[in-house]
Structure formats: structure tokens, C-alpha cells
Coordinates of C-alpha atoms in Angstrom, one line a residue:
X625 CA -17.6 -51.1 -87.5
X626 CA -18.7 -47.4 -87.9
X627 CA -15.1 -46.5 -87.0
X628 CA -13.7 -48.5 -89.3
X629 CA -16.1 -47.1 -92.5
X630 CA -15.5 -43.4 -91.2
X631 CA -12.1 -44.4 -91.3
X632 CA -12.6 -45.6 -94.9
X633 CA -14.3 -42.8 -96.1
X634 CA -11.9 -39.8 -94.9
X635 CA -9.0 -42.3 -96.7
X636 CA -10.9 -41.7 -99.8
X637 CA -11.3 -38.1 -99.5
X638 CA -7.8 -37.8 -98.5
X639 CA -7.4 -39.4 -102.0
X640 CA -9.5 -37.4 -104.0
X641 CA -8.8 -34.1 -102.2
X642 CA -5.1 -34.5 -103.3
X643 CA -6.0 -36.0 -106.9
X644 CA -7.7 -32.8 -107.2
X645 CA -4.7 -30.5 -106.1
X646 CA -1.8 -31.9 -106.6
X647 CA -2.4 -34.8 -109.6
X648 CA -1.7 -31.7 -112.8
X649 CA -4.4 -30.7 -112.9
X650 CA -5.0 -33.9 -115.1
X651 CA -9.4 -33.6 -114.9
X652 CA -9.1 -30.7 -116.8
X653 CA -9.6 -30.6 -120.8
X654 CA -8.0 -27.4 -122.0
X655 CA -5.3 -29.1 -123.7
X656 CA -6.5 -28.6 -127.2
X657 CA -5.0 -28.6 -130.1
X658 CA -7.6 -26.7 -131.7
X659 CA -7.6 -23.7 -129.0
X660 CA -5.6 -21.4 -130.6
X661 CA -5.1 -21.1 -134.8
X662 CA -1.7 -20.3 -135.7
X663 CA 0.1 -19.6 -138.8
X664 CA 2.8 -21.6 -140.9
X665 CA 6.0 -19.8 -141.7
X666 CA 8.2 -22.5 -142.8
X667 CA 6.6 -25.7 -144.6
X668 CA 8.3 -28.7 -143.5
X669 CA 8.1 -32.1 -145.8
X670 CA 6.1 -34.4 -143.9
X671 CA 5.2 -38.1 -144.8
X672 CA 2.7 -39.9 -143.0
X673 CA 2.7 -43.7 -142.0
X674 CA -0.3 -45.8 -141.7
X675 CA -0.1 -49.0 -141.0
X676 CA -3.4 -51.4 -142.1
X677 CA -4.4 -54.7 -141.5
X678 CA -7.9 -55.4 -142.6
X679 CA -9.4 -52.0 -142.7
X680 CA -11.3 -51.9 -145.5
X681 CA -14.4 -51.1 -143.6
X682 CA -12.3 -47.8 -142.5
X683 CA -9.4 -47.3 -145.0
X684 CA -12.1 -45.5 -147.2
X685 CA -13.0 -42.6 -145.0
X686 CA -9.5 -42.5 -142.6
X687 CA -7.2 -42.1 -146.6
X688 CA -9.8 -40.0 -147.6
X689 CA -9.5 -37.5 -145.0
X690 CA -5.1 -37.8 -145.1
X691 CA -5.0 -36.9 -148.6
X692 CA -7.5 -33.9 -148.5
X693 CA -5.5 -32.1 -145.6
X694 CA -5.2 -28.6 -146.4
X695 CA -1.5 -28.8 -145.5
X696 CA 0.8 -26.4 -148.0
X697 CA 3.9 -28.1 -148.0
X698 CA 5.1 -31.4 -149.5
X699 CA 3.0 -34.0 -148.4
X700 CA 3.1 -38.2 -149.1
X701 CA 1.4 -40.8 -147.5
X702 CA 2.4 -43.8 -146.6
X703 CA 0.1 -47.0 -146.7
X704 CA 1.7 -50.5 -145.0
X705 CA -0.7 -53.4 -146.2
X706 CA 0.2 -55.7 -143.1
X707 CA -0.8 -58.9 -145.2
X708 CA -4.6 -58.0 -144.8
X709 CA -7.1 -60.3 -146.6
X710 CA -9.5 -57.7 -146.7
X711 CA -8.8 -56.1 -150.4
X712 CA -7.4 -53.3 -148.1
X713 CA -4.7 -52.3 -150.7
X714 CA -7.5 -52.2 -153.4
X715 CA -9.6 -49.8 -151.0
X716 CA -6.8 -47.6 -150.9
X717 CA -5.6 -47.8 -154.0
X718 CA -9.5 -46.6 -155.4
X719 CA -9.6 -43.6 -153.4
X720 CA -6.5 -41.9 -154.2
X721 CA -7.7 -41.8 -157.3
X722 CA -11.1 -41.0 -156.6
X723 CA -9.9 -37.4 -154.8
X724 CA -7.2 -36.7 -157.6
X725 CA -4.6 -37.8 -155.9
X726 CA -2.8 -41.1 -156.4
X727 CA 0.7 -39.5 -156.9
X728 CA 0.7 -38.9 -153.0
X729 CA -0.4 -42.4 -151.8
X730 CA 2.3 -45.1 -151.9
X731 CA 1.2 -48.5 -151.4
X732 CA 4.0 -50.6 -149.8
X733 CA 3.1 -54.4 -149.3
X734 CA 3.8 -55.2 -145.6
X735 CA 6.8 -58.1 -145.2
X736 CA 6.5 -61.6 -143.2
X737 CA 6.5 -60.2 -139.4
X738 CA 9.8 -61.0 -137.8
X739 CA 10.8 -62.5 -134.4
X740 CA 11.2 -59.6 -131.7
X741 CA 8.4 -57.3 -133.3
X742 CA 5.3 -56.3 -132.6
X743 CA 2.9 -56.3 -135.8
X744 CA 2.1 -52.5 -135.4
X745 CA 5.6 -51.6 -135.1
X746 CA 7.1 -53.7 -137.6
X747 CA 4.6 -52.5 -140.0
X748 CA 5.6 -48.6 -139.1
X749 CA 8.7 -49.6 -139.9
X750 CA 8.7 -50.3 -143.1
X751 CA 7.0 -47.1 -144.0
X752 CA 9.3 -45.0 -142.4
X753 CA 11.9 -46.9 -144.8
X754 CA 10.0 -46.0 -147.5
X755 CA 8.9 -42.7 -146.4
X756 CA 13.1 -41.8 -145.5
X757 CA 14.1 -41.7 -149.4
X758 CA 11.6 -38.2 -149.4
X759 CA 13.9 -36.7 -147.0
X760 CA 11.0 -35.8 -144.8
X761 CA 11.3 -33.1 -142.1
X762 CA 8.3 -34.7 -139.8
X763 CA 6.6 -38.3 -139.9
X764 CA 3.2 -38.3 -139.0
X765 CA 2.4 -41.8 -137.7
X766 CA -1.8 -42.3 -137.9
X767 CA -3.9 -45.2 -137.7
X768 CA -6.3 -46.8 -140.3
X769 CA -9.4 -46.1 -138.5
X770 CA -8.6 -42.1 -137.7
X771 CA -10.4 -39.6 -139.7
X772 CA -8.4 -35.9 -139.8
X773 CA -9.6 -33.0 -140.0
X774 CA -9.2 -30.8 -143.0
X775 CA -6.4 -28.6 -140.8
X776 CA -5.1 -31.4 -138.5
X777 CA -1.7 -31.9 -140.1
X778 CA -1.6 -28.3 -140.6
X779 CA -2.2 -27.7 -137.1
X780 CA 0.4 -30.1 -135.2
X781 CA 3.2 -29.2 -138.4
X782 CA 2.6 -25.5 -136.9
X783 CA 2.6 -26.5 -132.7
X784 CA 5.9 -28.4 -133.3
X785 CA 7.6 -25.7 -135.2
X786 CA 6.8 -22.7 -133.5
X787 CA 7.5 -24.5 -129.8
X788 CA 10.4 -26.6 -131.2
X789 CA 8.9 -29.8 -130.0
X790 CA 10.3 -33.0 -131.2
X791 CA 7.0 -34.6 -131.1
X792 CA 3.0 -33.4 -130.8
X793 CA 0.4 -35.9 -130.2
X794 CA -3.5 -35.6 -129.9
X795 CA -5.7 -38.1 -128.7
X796 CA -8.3 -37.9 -131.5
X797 CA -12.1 -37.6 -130.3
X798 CA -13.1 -41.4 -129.9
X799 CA -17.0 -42.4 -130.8
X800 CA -19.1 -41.9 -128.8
X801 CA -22.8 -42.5 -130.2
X802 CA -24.0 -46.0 -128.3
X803 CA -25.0 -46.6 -124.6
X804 CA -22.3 -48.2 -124.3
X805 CA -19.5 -45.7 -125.8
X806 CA -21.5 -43.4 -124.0
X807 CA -21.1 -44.9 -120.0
X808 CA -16.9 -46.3 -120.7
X809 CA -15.4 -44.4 -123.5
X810 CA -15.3 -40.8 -121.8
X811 CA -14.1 -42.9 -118.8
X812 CA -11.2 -44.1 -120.9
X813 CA -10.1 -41.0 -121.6
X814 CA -10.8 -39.6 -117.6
X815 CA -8.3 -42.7 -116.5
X816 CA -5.2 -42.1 -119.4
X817 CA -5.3 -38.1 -117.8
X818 CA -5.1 -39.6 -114.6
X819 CA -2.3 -41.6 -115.0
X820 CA -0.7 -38.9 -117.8
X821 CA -1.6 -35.5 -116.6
X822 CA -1.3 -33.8 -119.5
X823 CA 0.3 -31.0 -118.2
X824 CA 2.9 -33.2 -116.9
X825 CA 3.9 -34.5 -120.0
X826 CA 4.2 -31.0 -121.5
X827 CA 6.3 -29.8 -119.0
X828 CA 9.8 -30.5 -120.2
X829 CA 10.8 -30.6 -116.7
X830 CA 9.2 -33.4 -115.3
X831 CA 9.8 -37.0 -116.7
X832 CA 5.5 -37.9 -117.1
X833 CA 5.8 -39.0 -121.0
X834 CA 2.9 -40.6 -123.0
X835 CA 1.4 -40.2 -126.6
X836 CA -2.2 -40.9 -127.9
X837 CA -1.2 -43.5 -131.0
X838 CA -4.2 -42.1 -133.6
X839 CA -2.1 -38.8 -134.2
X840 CA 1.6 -38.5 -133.6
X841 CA 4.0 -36.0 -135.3
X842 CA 7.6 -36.6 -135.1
X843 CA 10.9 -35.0 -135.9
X844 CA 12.6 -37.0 -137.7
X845 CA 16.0 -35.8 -135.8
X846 CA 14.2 -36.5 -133.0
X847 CA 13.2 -40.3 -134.0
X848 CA 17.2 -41.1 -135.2
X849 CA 18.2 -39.9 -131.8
X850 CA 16.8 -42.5 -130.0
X851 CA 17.5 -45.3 -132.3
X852 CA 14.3 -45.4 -134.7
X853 CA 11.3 -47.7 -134.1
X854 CA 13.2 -50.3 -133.3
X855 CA 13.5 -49.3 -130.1
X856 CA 10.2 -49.7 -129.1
X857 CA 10.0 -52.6 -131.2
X858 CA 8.5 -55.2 -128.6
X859 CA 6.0 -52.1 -127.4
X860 CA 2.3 -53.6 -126.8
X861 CA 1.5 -49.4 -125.7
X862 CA 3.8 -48.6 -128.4
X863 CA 2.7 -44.6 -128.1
X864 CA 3.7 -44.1 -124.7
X865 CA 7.0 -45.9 -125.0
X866 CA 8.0 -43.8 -128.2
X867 CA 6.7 -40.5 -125.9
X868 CA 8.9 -41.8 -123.1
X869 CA 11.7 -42.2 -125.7
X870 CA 11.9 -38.9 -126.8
X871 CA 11.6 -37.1 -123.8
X872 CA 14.3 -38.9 -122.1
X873 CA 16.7 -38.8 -125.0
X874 CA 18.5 -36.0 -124.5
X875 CA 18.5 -36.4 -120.5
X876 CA 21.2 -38.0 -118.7
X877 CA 18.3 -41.0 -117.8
X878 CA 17.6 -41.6 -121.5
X879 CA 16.7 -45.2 -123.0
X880 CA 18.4 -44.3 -126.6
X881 CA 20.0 -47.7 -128.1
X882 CA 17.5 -49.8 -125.9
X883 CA 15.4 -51.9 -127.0
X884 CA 12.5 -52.3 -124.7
X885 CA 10.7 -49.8 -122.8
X886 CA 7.6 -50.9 -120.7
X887 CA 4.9 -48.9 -119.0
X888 CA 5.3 -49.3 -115.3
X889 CA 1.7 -48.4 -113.7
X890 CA -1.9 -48.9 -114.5
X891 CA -4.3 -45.7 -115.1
X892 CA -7.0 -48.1 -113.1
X893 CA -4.1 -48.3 -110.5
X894 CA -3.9 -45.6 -107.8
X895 CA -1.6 -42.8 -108.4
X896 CA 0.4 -40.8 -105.9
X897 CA -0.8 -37.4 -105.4
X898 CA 2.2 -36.0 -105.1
X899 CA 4.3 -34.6 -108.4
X900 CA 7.2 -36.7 -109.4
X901 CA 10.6 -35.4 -109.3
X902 CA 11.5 -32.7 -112.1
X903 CA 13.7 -34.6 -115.0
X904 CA 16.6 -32.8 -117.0
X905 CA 15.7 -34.7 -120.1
X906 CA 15.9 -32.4 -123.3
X907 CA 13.1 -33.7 -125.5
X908 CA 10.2 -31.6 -125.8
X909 CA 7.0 -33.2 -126.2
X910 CA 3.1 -32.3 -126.4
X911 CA 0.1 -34.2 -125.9
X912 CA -3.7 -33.0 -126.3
X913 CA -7.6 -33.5 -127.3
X914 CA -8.4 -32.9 -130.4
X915 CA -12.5 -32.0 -130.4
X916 CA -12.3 -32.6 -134.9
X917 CA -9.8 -35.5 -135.7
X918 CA -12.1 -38.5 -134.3
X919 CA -12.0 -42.3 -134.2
X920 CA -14.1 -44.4 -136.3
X921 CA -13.9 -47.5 -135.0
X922 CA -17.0 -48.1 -133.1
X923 CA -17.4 -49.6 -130.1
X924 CA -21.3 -50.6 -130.0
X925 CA -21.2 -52.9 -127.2
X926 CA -19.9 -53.6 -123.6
X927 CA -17.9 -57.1 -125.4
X928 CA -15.9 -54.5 -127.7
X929 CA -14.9 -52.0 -124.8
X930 CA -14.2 -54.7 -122.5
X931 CA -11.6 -56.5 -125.1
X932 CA -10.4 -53.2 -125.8
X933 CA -9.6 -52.8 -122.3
X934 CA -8.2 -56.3 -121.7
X935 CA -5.7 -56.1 -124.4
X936 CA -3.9 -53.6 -122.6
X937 CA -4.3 -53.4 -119.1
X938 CA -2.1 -55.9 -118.0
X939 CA 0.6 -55.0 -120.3
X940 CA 0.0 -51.5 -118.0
X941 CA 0.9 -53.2 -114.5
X942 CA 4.4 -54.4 -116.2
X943 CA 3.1 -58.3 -115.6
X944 CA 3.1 -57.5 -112.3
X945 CA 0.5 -59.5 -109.4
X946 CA 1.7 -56.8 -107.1
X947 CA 0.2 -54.2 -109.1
X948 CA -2.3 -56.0 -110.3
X949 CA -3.6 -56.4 -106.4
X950 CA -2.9 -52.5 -106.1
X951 CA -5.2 -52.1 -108.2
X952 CA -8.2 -54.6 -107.2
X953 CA -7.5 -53.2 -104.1
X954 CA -6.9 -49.0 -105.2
X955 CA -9.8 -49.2 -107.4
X956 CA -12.7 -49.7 -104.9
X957 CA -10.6 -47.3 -102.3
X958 CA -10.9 -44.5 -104.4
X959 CA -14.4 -45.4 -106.4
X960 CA -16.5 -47.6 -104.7
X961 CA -16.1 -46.5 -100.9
X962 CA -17.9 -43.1 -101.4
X963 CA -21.2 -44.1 -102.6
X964 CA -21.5 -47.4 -99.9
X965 CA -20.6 -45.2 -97.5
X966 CA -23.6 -42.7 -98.6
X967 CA -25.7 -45.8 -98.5
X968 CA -24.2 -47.3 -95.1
X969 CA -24.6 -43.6 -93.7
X970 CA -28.8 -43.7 -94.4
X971 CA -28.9 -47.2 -93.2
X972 CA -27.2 -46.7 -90.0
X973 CA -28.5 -43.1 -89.5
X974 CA -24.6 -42.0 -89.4
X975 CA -24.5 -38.5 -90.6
X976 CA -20.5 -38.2 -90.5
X977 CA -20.5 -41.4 -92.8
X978 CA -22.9 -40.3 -95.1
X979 CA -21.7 -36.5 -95.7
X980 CA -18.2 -37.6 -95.6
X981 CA -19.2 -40.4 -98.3
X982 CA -21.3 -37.5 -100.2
X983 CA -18.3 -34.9 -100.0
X984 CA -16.3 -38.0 -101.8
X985 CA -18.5 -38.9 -104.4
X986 CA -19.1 -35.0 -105.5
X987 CA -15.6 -34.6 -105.9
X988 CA -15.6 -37.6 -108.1
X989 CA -18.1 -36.5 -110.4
X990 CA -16.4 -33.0 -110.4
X991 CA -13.4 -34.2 -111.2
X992 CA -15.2 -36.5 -114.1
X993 CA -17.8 -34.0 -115.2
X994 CA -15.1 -31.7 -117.9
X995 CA -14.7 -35.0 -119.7
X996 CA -18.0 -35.8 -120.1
X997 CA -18.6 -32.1 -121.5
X998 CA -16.1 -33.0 -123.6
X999 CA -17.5 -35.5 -125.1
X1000 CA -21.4 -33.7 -124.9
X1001 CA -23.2 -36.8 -122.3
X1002 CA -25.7 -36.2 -120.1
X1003 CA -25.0 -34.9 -116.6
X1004 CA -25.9 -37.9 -114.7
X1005 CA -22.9 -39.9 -116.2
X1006 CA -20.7 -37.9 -114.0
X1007 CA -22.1 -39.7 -110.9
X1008 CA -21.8 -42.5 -112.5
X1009 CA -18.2 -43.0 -112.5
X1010 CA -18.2 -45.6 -109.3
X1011 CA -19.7 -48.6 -111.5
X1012 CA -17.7 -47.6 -114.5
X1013 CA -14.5 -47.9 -112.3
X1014 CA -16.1 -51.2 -110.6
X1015 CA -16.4 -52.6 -114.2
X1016 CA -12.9 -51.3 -115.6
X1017 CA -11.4 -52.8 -112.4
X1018 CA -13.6 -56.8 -113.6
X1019 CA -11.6 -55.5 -117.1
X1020 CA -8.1 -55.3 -115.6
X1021 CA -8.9 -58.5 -113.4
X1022 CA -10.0 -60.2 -117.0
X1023 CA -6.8 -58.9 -118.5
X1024 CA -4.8 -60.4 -116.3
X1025 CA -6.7 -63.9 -116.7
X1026 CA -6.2 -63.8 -120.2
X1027 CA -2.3 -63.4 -119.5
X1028 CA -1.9 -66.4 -117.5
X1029 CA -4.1 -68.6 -120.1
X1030 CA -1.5 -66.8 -122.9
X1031 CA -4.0 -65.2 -125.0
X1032 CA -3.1 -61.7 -124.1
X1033 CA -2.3 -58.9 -126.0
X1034 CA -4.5 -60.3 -129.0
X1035 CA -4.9 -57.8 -131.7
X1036 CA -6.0 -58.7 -135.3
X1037 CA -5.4 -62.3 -135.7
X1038 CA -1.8 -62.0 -133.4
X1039 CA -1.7 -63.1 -129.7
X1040 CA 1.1 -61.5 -127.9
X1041 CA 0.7 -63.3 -124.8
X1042 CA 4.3 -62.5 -123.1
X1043 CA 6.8 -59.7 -124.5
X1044 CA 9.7 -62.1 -123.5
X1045 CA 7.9 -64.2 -126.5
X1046 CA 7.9 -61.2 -129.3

């Protein structure tokens, strides 16, 4: 038996050791879009999309923030009312005026939702409709519950002009105030980096795409050259299937004039160390953190995070039972084995389990520590990261459930419980 858990252990090293040197650097959080300040010397027209159903608790402070951007240049802003019920419109409406600045909101009222679209998407759609007859140079597509920094737009209008990207993304600061925002939500972000090394998806070489939905900037050359929204249209992880759109659209491996575009791994499945292949796609994308454009919506409790999680995470695997049993399986390879091997070690008096199990578990928390300075937590959350994976993994098990019993994918009154159904 001590074999066998000795065995286990040095697996799991093997693991982290090569997460560590091979994965992009993906533990790191230097990609910021903040880092550097950088001046405007062109002023694109830019429009932003938001599409809103029943935000009114939100639309306040996220519209307020939009409209008070420090940006230049010409600037509009796009609000879809996706049929809410919530006097969203209203909501809206009252602060545009309230700032001075109604002239730049336009209010369009969201259309019946038809067969082969997502609500999200079908909503964005119809801004960008809207949004097209200003002629703009960039969209910026934004959620209801994100509030911007003063500078944000001026920021990422900047980054894609002065490194000709055809789209910048940020995945905005998320809350993190409760217990339980404080244990998962920096975990969240630790497990998309994994599975999207950032510095991956800014290479233009190499085919790793994704996109953090709260804060995208796009070209608008770059969004008719794949084929507009609608070709992401059935998208449940709409952001990194537009991300992996435009990156592969000038390459000979591009998706443009396709209509579907699913994620094919989970970031609670277990990724190869080794860097993929380099990609001779043409479209230039960025992804970062972004330490003053932050999410509002709150997440007080572990009922929230977990359907949060379960929304998604199945969509992740592709559908897939094989990778769904990767992943029960990965997950406690690479989490749980270190610190039971610790324990096992002490029990049994087996030094070479118990310092192999240690070594594994430091470089865990190593690994995990940047993020939770990121996001200002206490030290001890870094060693912590064995039952956060153990209950992400309970999550991903949970989203899969919820598949089979077709109620996944539910999101604001909508149950998307098969894409072959959208």
C-alpha cells in the first residue's frame, strides 16, 4: 500500500512540477490592464452593448459608471431591455438623465427570443443593429452588473489601437467581501488561468483563445469577418467562443461562417503540461485583470457560487461523460492526493510520503498564492485550495446532474438544458 500512495504522490508532483513550468505561466497575475497608462492618438467611435434582464438592482450603478467614462471620442451606449419585469428600462432611463446625459443612452426594447439563440446573444444582437447605424469603429460589449472605471474604456480603446488587436478583454475584479466569495471566488479565477493561460491567449502564435464576458472590446472589422454574433449564437460560454472566433479567423483553421463553436475542456479538468502547437491564425487578441473595473453581483453564499458554477461547467466538458470522469478523477489527482498523503505520511511514520505530499501541497499554494494577493485574502486561503477543488469538483459532478434532469444551463428564467435544443 505504501508503494502504491508514494506512487500517487510523485504523480502529483510530476503534475504540479510541470503546471508550474510549462502551463504559461498561467499562476501568474501581471496581465493587467492597468499596468502601464498609455495615451490616445486617434479617437475611435465606440458604442457599447449591454444587454439587461432584470437588473434594476444593478442597472443604477453599472449605467452610471458607462456614461461617466472619461473617454474623448464619440461615445453611445447601448441598453437591450431583454423583456425584464423589473422596471429595468425605467432604471436606466432615470439615470441618464440624472448624470446629464440622456442623449448618449439608447434604450432599445429587447424582441421575442428566437429558436437557435441563446438569450444573451440574441439580446447583443440587437444592439449591435442598433449600435451599426453610428458607424462605430469598436463595440464594447459589457454586462449589466459591471461597474467601469472612470478610464476603463479609455484604457482598452488605447491597448487595441496601439497593438492592432482586434479584440481586448479584462476579466473585471469579481466581489469578494463574504466568507464565501472569499474561499471560491479567487479560486474561480485561479481555474479559468489554468485552463486559459493568459499568456497563451496573447500570443498570436498559439491557438489558446478565451475572453472574460464583463469587458470585451471589439473591432468591428474584426466582428464582420467572422460572420457577426450569429456565429456564436447557440454559445452558453459565449466569451470564449467569440475569443476563439477571432483569433482563428484569419488562420487557415478558422470557424468564420459557422455557426457553433463549443468549449472542448473543463478548467476543473486536468490540463496537459505541455504547450499546444503554435497556430498561424491572424487575429490578435488580449485578455487581462483588471484591479478597478469590478463585478457587482454578489455572491454571499456557497448556494449562489455553486449555481454559478453548475450553470457552466458541463457546458465546459462539451456534454462529454468521458470528460466529465477526467475530471472526478483529475481533480483529486492533482488536489486532493497531496495533503492525504501529508496525513497518511504522520500516520504511517513514512517520511518519503509525507515530504513528497508536503513538497506537493507547497507548490499548490504557490502556485495559488498571486491570486489570492490579487484579490487582498488572508495567507492561509492559499493552503486551502485542496477543499476548494474537492468542492468545485461536487460543483461539476452537480452540473452534470442537472444536464441529464434537463435543467441545465438555467440563467434568468431560461433553461438551456441541451444546445441541440437552442
Amino acid at each position: 500500500m505504501g508503494v502504491i500512495v508514494l506512487g500517487l504522490m510523485l504523480l502529483s508532483l510530476t503534475i504540479w512540477l510541470g503546471l508550474l513550468c510549462f502551463r504559461g505561466q498561467f499562476w501568474r497575475t501581471d496581465q493587467q490592464l492597468e499596468v502601464t497608462e498609455t495615451q490616445l492618438k486617434s479617437l475611435p467611435v465606440v458604442c457599447a452593448v449591454v444587454p439587461a434582464r432584470n437588473e434594476a438592482d444593478l442597472i443604477s450603478t453599472s449605467l452610471r459608471s458607462l456614461l461617466l467614462q472619461d473617454y474623448p471620442g464619440s461615445f453611445n451606449v447601448f441598453l437591450v431591455d431583454d423583456r425584464s419585469t423589473d422596471r429595468t428600462a425605467n432604471f436606466a432611463e432615470g439615470v441618464a438623465h440624472a448624470v446629464g446625459k440622456p442623449q448618449q443612452l439608447h434604450i432599445i426594447t429587447g424582441e421575442t427570443l428566437p429558436p437557435g439563440w441563446s438569450g444573451k446573444l440574441w439580446a447583443v444582437e440587437q444592439g449591435i443593429n442598433s449600435a451599426s447605424l453610428f458607424a462605430p469603429d469598436y463595440y464594447l460589449l459589457t454586462d449589466a452588473d459591471i461597474e467601469h472605471d472612470p478610464g476603463n474604456l479609455r484604457r482598452l480603446v488605447a491597448k487595441a489601437v496601439q497593438e492592432d488587436l482586434d479584440m481586448v478583454s479584462v476579466m473585471v475584479r469579481l466581489r469578494c467581501e463574504s466568507f464565501w466569495e472569499k474561499l471560491l471566488i479567487p479560486a474561480f479565477v485561479f481555474f479559468f488561468q489554468k485552463l486559459y493561460p493568459f499568456r497563451w491567449v496573447n500570443n498570436p502564435n498559439n491557438p489558446t483563445a478565451a475572453a472574460a464576458g464583463g469587458s470585451i472590446l471589439i473591432a468591428c472589422e474584426a466582428l464582420e469577418r467572422i460572420g457577426g454574433i450569429q456565429v456564436i449564437r447557440q454559445a452558453l460560454i459565449d466569451d470564449c467562443a467569440l475569443a476563439q472566433a477571432v483569433k482563428t479567423s484569419g488562420g487557415q483553421g478558422g470557424q468564420r461562417g459557422q455557426g457553433r463553436i463549443i468549449q472542448q475542456v473543463s478548467p476543473l479538468s486536468l490540463p496537459s503540461p505541455l504547450s499546444p502547437p503554435s497556430s498561424s491564425s491572424s487575429g490578435r487578441i488580449w485578455l487581462g485583470l483588471s484591479t478597478l473595473t469590478c463585478s457587482l453581483r454578489p455572491y454571499d453564499s456557497l448556494a449562489t457560487i455553486w449555481d454559478m458554477v453548475a450553470r457552466s461547467a458541463y457546458t465546459e466538458l462539451n456534454y462529454s461523460p468521458l470528460l466529465l470522469l477526467g475530471t472526478l478523477v483529475g481533480m483529486p489527482l492533482i488536489y486532493l492526493v497531496p495533503p492525504m498523503g501529508v496525513i497518511l505520511g504522520l500516520v504511517w511514520s513514512n517520511w518519503a510520503i509525507a515530504l513528497t505530499g508536503l513538497f506537493g501541497w507547497l507548490l499548490m499554494a504557490f502556485a495559488y498564492y498571486p491570486t489570492i494577493r490579487f484579490y487582498k485574502c488572508s495567507l492561509w486561503l492559499a493552503f486551502s485550495l485542496p477543499a476548494i477543488a474537492f468542492l468545485y469538483t461536487l460543483m461539476t459532478l452537480d452540473s452534470a446532474l442537472r444536464h441529464w434532469q434537463g435543467r441545465g444551463g438555467a440563467w434568468k428564467g431560461r433553461v438551456y438544458p441541451n444546445p441541440d435544443n437552442l
